[in-house]
Coordinates of C-alpha atoms and ligand atoms in Angstrom, one line a residue:
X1 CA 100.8 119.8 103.9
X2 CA 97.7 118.6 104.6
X3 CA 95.7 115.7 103.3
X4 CA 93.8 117.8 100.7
X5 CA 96.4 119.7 99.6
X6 CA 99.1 116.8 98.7
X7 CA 95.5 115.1 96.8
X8 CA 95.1 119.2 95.2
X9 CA 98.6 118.6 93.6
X10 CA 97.7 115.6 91.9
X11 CA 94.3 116.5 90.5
X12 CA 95.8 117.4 86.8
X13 CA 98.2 114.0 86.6
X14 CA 97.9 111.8 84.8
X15 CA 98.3 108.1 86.0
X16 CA 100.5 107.5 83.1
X17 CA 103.1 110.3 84.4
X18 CA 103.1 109.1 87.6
X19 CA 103.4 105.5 87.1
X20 CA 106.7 106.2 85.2
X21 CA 108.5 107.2 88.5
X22 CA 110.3 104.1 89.8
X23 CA 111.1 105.3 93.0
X24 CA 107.2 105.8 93.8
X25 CA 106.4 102.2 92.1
X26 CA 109.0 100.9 94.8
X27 CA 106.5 102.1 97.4
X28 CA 103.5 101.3 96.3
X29 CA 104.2 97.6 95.3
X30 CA 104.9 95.1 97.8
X31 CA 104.3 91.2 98.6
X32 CA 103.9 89.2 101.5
X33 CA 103.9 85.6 101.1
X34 CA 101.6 84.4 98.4
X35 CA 99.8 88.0 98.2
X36 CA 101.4 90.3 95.8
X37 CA 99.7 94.0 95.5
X38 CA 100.3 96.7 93.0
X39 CA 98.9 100.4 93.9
X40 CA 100.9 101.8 91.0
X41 CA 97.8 102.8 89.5
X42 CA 96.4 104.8 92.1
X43 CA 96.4 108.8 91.7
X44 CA 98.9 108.5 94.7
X45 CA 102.7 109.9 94.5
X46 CA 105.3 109.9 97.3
X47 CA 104.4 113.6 98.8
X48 CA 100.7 111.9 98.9
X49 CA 102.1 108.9 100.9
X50 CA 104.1 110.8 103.4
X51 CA 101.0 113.0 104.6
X52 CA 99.3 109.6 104.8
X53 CA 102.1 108.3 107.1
X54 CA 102.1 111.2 109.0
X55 CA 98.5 111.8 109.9
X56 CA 98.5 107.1 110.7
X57 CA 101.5 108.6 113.1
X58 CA 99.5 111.2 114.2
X59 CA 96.3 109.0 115.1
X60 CA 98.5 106.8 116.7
X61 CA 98.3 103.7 114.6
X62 CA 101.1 102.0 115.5
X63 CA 99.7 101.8 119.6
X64 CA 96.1 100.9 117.6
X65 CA 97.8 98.1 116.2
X66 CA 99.7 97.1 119.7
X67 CA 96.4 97.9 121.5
X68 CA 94.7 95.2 119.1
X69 CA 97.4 92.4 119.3
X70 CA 97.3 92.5 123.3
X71 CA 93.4 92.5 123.1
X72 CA 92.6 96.1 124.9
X73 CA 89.2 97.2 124.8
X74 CA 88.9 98.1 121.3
X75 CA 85.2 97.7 120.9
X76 CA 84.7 100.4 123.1
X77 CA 80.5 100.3 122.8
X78 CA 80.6 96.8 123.7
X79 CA 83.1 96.7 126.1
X80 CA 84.8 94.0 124.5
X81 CA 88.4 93.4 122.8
X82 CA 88.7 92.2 118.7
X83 CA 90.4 89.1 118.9
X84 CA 89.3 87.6 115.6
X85 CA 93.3 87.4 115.3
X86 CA 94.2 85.2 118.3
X87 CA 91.6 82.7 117.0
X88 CA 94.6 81.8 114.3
X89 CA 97.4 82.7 116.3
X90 CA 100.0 80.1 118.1
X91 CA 100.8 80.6 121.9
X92 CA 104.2 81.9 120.7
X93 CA 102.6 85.0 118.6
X94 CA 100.3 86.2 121.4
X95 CA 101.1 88.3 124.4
X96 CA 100.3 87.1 128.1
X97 CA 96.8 89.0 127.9
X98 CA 95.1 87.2 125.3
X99 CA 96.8 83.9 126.0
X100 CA 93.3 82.7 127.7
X101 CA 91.4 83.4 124.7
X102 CA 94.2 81.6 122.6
X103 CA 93.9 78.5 124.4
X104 CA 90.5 78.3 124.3
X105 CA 90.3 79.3 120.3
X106 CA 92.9 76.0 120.2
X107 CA 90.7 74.1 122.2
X108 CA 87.4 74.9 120.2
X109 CA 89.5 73.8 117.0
X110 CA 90.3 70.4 118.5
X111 CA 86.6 69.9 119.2
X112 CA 86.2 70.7 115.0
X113 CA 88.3 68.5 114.8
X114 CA 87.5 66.0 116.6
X115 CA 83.7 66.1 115.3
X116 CA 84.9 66.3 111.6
X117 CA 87.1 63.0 112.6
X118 CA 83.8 61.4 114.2
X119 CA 81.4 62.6 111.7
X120 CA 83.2 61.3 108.3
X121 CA 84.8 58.1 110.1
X122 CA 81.5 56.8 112.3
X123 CA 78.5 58.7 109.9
X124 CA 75.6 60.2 112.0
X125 CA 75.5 57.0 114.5
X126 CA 73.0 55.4 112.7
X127 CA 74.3 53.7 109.8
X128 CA 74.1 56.5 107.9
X129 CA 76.9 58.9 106.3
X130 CA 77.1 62.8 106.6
X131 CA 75.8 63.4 102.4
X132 CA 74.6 67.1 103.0
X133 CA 75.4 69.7 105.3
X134 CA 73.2 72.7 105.7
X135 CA 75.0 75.7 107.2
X136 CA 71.8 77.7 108.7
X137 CA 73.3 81.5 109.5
X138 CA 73.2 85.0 108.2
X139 CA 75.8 87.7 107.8
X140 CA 79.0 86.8 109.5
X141 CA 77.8 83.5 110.1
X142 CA 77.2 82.8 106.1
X143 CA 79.2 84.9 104.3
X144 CA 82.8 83.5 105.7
X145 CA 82.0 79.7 105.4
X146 CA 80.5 80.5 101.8
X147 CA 83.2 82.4 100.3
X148 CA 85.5 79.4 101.7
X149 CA 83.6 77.2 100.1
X150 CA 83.2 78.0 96.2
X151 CA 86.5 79.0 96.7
X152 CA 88.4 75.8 97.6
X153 CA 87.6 72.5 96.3
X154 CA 86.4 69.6 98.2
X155 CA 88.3 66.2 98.1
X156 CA 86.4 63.7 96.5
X157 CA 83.5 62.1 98.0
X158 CA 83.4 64.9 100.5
X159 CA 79.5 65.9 102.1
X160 CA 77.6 68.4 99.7
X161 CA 77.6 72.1 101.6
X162 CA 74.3 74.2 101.2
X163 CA 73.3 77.6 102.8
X164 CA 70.4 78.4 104.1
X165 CA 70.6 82.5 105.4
X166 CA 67.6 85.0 104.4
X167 CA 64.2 83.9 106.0
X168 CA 62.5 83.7 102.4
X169 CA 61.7 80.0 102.5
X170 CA 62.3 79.3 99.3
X171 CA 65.7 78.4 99.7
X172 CA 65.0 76.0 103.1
X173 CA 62.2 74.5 101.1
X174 CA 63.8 74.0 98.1
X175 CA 66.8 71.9 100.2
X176 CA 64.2 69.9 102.6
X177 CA 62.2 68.4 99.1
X178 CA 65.5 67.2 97.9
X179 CA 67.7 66.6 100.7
X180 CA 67.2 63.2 102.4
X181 CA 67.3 64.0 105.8
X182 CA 68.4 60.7 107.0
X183 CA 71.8 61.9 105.7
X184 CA 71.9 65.1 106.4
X185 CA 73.5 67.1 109.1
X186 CA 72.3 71.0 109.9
X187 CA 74.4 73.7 111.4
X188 CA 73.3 76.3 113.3
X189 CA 75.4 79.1 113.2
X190 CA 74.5 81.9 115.3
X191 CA 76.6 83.9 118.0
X192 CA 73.9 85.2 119.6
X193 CA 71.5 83.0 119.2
X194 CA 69.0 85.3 118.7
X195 CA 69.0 85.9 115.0
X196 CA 65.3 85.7 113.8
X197 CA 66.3 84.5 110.4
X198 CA 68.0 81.8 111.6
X199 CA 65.9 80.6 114.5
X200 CA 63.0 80.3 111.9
X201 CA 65.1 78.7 109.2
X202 CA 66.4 76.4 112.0
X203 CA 62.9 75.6 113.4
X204 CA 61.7 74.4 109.9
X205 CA 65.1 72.3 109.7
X206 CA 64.7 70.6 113.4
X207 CA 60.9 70.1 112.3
X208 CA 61.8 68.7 109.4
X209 CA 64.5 66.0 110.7
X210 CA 61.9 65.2 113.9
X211 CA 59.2 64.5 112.1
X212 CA 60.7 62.3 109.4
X213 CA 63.4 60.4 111.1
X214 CA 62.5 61.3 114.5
X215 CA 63.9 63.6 117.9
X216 CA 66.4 61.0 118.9
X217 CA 67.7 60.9 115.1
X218 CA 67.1 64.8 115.3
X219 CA 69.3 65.6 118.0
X220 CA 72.2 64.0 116.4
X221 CA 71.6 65.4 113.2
X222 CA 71.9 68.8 114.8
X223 CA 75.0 71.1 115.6
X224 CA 75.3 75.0 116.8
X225 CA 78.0 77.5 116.8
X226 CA 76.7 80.0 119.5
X227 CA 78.3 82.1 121.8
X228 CA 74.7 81.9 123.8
X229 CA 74.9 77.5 124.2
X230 CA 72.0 78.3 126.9
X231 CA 69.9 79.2 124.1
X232 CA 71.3 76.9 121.5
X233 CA 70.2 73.9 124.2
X234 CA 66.3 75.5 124.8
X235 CA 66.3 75.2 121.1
X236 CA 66.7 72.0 121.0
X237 CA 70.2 71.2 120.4
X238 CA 72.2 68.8 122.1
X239 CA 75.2 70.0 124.9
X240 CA 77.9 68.1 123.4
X241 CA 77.2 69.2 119.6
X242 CA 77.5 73.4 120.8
X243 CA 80.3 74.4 119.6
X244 CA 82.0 77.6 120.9
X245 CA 82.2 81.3 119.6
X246 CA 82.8 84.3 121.9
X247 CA 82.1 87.6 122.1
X248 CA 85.4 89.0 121.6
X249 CA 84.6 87.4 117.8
X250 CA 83.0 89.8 115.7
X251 CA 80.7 88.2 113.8
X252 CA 82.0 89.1 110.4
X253 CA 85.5 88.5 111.8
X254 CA 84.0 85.0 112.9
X255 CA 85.0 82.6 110.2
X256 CA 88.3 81.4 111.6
X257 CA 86.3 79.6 114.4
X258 CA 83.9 77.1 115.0
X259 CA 82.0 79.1 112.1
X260 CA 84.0 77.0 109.8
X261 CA 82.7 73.8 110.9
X262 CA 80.8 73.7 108.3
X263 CA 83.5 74.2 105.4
X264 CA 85.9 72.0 107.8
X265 CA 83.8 68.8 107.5
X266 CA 82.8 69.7 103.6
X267 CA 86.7 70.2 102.7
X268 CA 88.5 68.9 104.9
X269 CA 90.1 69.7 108.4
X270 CA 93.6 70.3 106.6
X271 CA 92.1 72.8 104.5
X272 CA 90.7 74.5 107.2
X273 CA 94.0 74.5 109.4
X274 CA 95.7 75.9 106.3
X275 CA 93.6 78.7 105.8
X276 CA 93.9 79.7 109.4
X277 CA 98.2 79.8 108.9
X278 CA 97.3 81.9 105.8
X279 CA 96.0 84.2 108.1
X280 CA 98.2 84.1 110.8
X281 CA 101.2 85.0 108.3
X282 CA 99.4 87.7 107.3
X283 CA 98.8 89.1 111.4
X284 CA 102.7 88.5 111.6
X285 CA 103.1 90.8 108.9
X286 CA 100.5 93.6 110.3
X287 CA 101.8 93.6 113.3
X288 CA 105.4 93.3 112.7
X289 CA 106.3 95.3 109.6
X290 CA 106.9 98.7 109.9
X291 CA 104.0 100.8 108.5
X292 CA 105.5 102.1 105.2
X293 CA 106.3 98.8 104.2
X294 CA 103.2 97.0 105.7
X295 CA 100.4 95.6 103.2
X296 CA 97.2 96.1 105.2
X297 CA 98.2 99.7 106.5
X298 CA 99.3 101.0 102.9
X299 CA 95.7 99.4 101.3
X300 CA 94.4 101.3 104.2
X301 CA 95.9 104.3 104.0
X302 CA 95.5 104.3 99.8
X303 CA 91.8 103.4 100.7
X304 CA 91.8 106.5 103.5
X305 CA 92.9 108.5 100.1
X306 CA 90.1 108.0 97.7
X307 CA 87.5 108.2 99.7
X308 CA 88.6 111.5 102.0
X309 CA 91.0 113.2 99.9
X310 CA 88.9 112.4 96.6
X311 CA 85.9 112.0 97.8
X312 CA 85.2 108.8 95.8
X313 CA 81.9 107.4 97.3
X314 CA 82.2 103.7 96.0
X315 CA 84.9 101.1 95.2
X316 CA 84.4 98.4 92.6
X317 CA 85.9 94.8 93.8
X318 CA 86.3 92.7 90.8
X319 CA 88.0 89.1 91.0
X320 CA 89.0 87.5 88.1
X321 CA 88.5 84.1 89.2
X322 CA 85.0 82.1 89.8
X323 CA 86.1 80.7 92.5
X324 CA 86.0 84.2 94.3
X325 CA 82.7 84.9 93.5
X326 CA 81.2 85.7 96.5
X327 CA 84.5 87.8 97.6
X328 CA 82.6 91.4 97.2
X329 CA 79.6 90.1 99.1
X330 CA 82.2 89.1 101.8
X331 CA 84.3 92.4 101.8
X332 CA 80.5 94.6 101.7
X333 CA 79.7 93.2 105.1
X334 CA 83.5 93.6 106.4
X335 CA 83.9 96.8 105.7
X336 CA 80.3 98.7 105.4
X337 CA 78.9 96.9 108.6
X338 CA 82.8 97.3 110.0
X339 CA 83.4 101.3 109.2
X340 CA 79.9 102.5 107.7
X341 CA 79.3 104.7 110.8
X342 CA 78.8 108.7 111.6
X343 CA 80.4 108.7 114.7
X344 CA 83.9 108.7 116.5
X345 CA 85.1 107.0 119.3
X346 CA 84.1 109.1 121.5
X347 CA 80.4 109.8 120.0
X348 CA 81.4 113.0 118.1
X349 CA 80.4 113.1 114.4
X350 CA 83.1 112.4 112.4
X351 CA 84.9 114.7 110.3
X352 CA 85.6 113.0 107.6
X353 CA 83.6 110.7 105.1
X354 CA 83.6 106.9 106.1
X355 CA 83.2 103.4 104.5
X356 CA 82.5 103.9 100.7
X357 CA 80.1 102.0 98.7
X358 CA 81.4 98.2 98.2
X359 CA 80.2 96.3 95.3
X360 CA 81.0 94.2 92.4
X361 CA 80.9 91.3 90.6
X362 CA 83.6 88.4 88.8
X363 CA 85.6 89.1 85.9
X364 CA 84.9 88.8 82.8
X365 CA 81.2 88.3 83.5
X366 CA 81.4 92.1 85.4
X367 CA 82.8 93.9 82.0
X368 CA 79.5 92.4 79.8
X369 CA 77.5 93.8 82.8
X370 CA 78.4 97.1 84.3
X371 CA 82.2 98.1 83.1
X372 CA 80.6 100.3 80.5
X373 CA 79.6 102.6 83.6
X374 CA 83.0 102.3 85.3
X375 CA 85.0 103.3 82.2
X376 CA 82.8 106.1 80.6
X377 CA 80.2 107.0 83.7
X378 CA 80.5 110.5 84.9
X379 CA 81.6 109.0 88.4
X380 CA 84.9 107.8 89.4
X381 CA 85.0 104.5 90.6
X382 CA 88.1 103.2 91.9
X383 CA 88.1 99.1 91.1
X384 CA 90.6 96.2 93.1
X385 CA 90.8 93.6 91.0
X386 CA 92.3 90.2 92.3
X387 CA 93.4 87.7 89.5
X388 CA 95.1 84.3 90.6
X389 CA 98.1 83.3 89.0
X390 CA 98.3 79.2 88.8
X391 CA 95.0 77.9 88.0
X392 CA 93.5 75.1 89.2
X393 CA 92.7 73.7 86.1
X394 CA 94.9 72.8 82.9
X395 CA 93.5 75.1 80.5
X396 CA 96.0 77.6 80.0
X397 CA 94.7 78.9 77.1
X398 CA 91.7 80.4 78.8
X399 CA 93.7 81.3 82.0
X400 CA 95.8 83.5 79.8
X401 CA 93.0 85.3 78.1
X402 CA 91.4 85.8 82.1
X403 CA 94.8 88.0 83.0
X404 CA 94.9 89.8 79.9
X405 CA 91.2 90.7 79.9
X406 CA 92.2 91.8 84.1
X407 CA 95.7 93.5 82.9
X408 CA 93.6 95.0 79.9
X409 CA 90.9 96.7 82.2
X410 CA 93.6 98.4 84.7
X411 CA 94.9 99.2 82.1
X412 CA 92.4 101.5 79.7
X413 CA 90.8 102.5 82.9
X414 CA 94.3 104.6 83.6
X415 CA 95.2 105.2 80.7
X416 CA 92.1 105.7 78.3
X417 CA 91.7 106.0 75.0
X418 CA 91.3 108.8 72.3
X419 CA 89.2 106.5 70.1
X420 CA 88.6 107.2 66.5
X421 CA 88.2 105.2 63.5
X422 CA 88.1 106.0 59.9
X423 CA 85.9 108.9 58.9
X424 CA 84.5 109.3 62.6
X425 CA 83.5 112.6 62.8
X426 CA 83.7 114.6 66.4
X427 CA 80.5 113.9 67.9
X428 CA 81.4 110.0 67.4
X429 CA 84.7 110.0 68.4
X430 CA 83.2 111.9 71.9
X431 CA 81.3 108.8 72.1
X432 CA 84.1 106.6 71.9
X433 CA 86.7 108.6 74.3
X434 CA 87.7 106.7 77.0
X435 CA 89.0 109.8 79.2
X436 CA 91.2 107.7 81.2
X437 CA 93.0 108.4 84.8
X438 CA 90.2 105.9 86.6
X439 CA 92.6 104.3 89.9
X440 CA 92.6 100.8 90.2
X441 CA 94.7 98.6 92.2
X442 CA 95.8 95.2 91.2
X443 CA 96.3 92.0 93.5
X444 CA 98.3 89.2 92.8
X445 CA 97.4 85.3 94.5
X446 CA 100.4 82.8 93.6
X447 CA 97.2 80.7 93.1
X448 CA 93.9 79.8 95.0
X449 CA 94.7 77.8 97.9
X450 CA 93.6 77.7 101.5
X451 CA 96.9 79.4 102.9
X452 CA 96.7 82.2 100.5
X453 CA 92.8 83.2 101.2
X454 CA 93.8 83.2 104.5
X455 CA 96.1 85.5 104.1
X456 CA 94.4 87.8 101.6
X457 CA 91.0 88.0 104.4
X458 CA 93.0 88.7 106.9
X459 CA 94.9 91.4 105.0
X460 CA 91.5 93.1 104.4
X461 CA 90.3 92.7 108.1
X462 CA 93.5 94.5 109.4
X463 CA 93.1 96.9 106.5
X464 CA 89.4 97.7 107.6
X465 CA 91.4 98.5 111.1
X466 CA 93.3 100.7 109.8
X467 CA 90.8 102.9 108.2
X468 CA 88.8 102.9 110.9
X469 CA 91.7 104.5 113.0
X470 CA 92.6 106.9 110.3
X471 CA 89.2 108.5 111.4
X472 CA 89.0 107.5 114.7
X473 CA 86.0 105.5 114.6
X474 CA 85.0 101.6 116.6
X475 CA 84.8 99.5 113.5
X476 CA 83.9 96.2 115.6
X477 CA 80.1 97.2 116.2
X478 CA 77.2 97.6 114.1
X479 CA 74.2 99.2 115.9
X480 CA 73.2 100.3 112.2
X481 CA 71.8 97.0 112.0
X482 CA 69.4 97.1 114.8
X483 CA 66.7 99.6 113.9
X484 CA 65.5 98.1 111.4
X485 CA 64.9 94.3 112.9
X486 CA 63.3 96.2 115.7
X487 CA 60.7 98.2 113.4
X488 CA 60.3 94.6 111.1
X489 CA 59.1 93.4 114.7
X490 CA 56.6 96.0 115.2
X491 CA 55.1 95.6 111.3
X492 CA 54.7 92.0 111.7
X493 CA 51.5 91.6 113.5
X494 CA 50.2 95.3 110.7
X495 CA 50.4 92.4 108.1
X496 CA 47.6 90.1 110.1
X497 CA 44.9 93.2 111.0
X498 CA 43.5 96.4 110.6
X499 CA 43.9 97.4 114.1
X500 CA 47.8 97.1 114.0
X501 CA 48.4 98.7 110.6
X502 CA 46.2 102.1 111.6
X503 CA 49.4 102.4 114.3
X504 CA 51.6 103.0 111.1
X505 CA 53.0 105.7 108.7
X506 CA 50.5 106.4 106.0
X507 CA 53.3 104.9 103.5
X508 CA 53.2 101.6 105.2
X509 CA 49.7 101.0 105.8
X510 CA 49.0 101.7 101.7
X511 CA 51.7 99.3 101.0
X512 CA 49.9 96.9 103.6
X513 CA 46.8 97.6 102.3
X514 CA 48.0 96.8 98.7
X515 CA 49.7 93.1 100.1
X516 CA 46.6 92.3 102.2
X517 CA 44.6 92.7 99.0
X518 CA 46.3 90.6 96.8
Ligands
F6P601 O1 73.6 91.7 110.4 C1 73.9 92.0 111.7 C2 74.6 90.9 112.4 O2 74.6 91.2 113.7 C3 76.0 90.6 111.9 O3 76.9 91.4 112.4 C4 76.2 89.2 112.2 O4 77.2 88.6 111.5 C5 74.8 88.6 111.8 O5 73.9 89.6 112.2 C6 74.4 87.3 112.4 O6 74.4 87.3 113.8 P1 74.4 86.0 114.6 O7 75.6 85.2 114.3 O8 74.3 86.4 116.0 O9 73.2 85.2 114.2

């Protein structure tokens, strides 16, 4: 049977029918560790699941996953390996060929360490204490230490963290008029060094420091995470405060580094170390368990399901927590930079469709906004929707109403609702039929804590993987990125004279024309 056909079977079910069979909820629900997942509620059935199985046998999955752990070439266009997993891996969990890379990735967290010792204990070497950090980096090098750090609290007293990532100034100029910058400490967080955004926003930052306090008060205000340390020193930054990324780090793969310097000194060294045993768990488990009972290959292969067998074009990530906010930002540039690409391997268009349409928002805030659309629009939008079991806070009250209002939307979105009240007549009740059978999948965090986001990042990371076998594509480049940085670089001098813009498409130079007159 192939993949269409076992999906073709299901297309009249109902959700409800098929979540009465136990034997098929026994598959589709597992847990590992603090992460509990429920895929009950995805138009899925056993048949379904075998031809997924099969065709992640076919592609040769399980030698994928083997070729990952021992850090083969896997980023074939780069000619580099993925170790984003030995970074939080002890020597005893890594094969002889990615030892090297482990030692160093335990080497480069003693150095965190080691600064986020000297920095809270002995202040900025001046007299005066670390108050603010700014954490200047875009993409992978923002989106990891930001998530981390609305998600976990600080301990008390702890330095302030801000971001500074687009090169819309507002945000850099907004922190330099209130931060003192005799207390403040700027990170520059760049693999390659090369990223305009953050070269600019880091120029205005080292200008900023040097001019009130200073070059000598500068420099040791100023810290980099670059794989390019050459660089990092012509900009200014002093040897001993480079810290190290590498190349076989992908940038939005990056945050289990030195890129968490930043959330390290802001919440704590422990905090950090904890989320990186979060994560390791969670490689144990990928690579370890066998595939029909393995959480990151069954998200992936239910994922592989709706998008190619159902062609659903979008999925809707929804956590019911706050403190997750920026979790669908996150998982946009994990998986649409990761597997949002045409091409195999080997170069050949793919076959089949790849990365859908990421997006979202927090619950409850997302069902005021744009529910309405998921539960009556006339496209299908699967949703995942994370809740967290043990608050953080003693309101249990409200924490209760939080899951029901997360158990409540799974809920109508599979079932629906045949909606009439009173004398409704037809053409009303239309309006209030819910039709129902919308998939959704539910995960489960035992609560919010450092070892658990670990572990739930990583499971995503290793479940991007396995997509991105399931159609044979690199998922650890992102070329798509380039073209347009390149083109922004030839516009640039268009919006300074005539002579430049008459070079350009007619659509651009009116749109010049119509900025250059204002
Ligand atoms: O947006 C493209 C990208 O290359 C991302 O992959 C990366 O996370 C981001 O830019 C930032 O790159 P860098 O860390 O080199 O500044």
């Amino acid at each position: 049977m192939t993949l269409t056909q076992a999906a073709e079977r299901l297309r009249g079910a109902t959700l409800a029918e098929l979540s009465a069979d136990s034997v098929r909820a026994g598959r589709l629900r597992l847990r590992v560790g603090p992460v509990y997942a429920d895929f009950c509620r995805q138009r899925i059935d056993g048949p379904g699941l075998d031809v997924l199985l099969a065709l992640a046998e076919a592609v040769g999955l399980d030698r994928m996953r083997q070729a990952l752990a021992e850090g083969d070439v896997l980023n074939s266009t780069e000619a580099r390996p993925a170790l984003h997993h030995v970074v939080r891996a002890a020597a005893e969990d890594v094969p002889g060929s990615v030892r090297d890379a482990q030692t160093q990735a335990v080497e480069a967290v003693a150095r965190v360490q080691d600064w986020v010792r000297r920095l809270l204990d002995e202040g900025l070497g001046d007299a005066h204490p670390v108050r603010d950090v700014v954490n200047v980096g875009i993409g992978g090098s923002d989106l990891g230490p930001r998530l981390l750090d609305e998600a976990i609290a600080d301990p008390a007293g702890s330095p302030r963290l801000h971001f500074v990532s687009s090169v819309d100034a507002h945000r850099a100029a907004g922190l330099m008029a209130r931060l003192d910058p005799a207390t403040t400490l700027v990170v520059l967080v760049s693999k390659s060094f090369g990223t305009e955004e953050t070269l600019l926003n880091g120029r205005l930052f080292v200008d900023w420091l040097a001019a009130t306090l200073g070059d000598a008060a500068m420099r040791r205000r100023v810290f980099a995470v670059t794989a390019n340390v050459e660089a990092a020193q012509r900009f200014g930054v002093d040897p001993e405060r480079c810290l190290p990324i590498w190349e076989w780090v992908g940038g939005r793969y990056s945050l289990w580094s030195a890129v968490g310097f930043s959330f390290a000194l802001t919440h704590g060294m422990a905090n950090f170390r904890h989320l990186l045993e979060g994560a390791r768990a969670m490689d144990r488990h990928f690579f370890e368990a066998p595939l029909d009972r393995n959480l990151p290959v069954l998200r992936g292969l239910v994922e592989h399901w709706n998008r190619v067998a159902f062609d659903y074009r979008a999925r809707c990530v929804v956590p019911y927590d706050v403190r997750l906010m920026h979790l669908p930002a996150y998982l946009q540039q994990l998986e649409m930079e990761s597997n949002g690409k045409s091409v195999r391997r080997d170069g050949v268009p793919v076959e089949q469709p790849t990365a859908p349409i990421v997006w979202g928002g927090v619950g409850t805030d997302a069902q005021h906004a744009f529910f309405q659309a998921l539960h009556q629009g006339t496209q299908v939008v699967p949703v995942e929707f994370i809740g967290v079991i043990q608050p953080a806070h003693a309101h249990d009250a409200h924490h209760r109403v939080l899951l029901a209002n997360l158990l409540a939307q799974s809920a109508a979105l599979a079932h629906g609702h045949e909606v009439r009240d009173g004398d409704d007549d037809d053409a009303l009740a239309a309006h209030k039929r819910h039709e129902g059978n919308r998939p959704s999948t539910v995960i489960l965090l035992d609560a919010l804590t450092p070892e658990s986001l670990g572990a739930l990042i990583a499971m995503y990371e290793h479940s991007v993987f396995v997509e991105a076998c399931l159609v044979g594509i690199n998922p650890f480049d992102q070329f798509g990125v380039e073209l347009g940085k390149r083109i922004a670089r030839q516009f640039l001098p268009a919006l300074a004279s005539d002579e430049a813009a008459a070079t350009l498409d007619p659509v651009t130079q009116a749109l010049i024309r119509e900025i250059r007159s204002r």
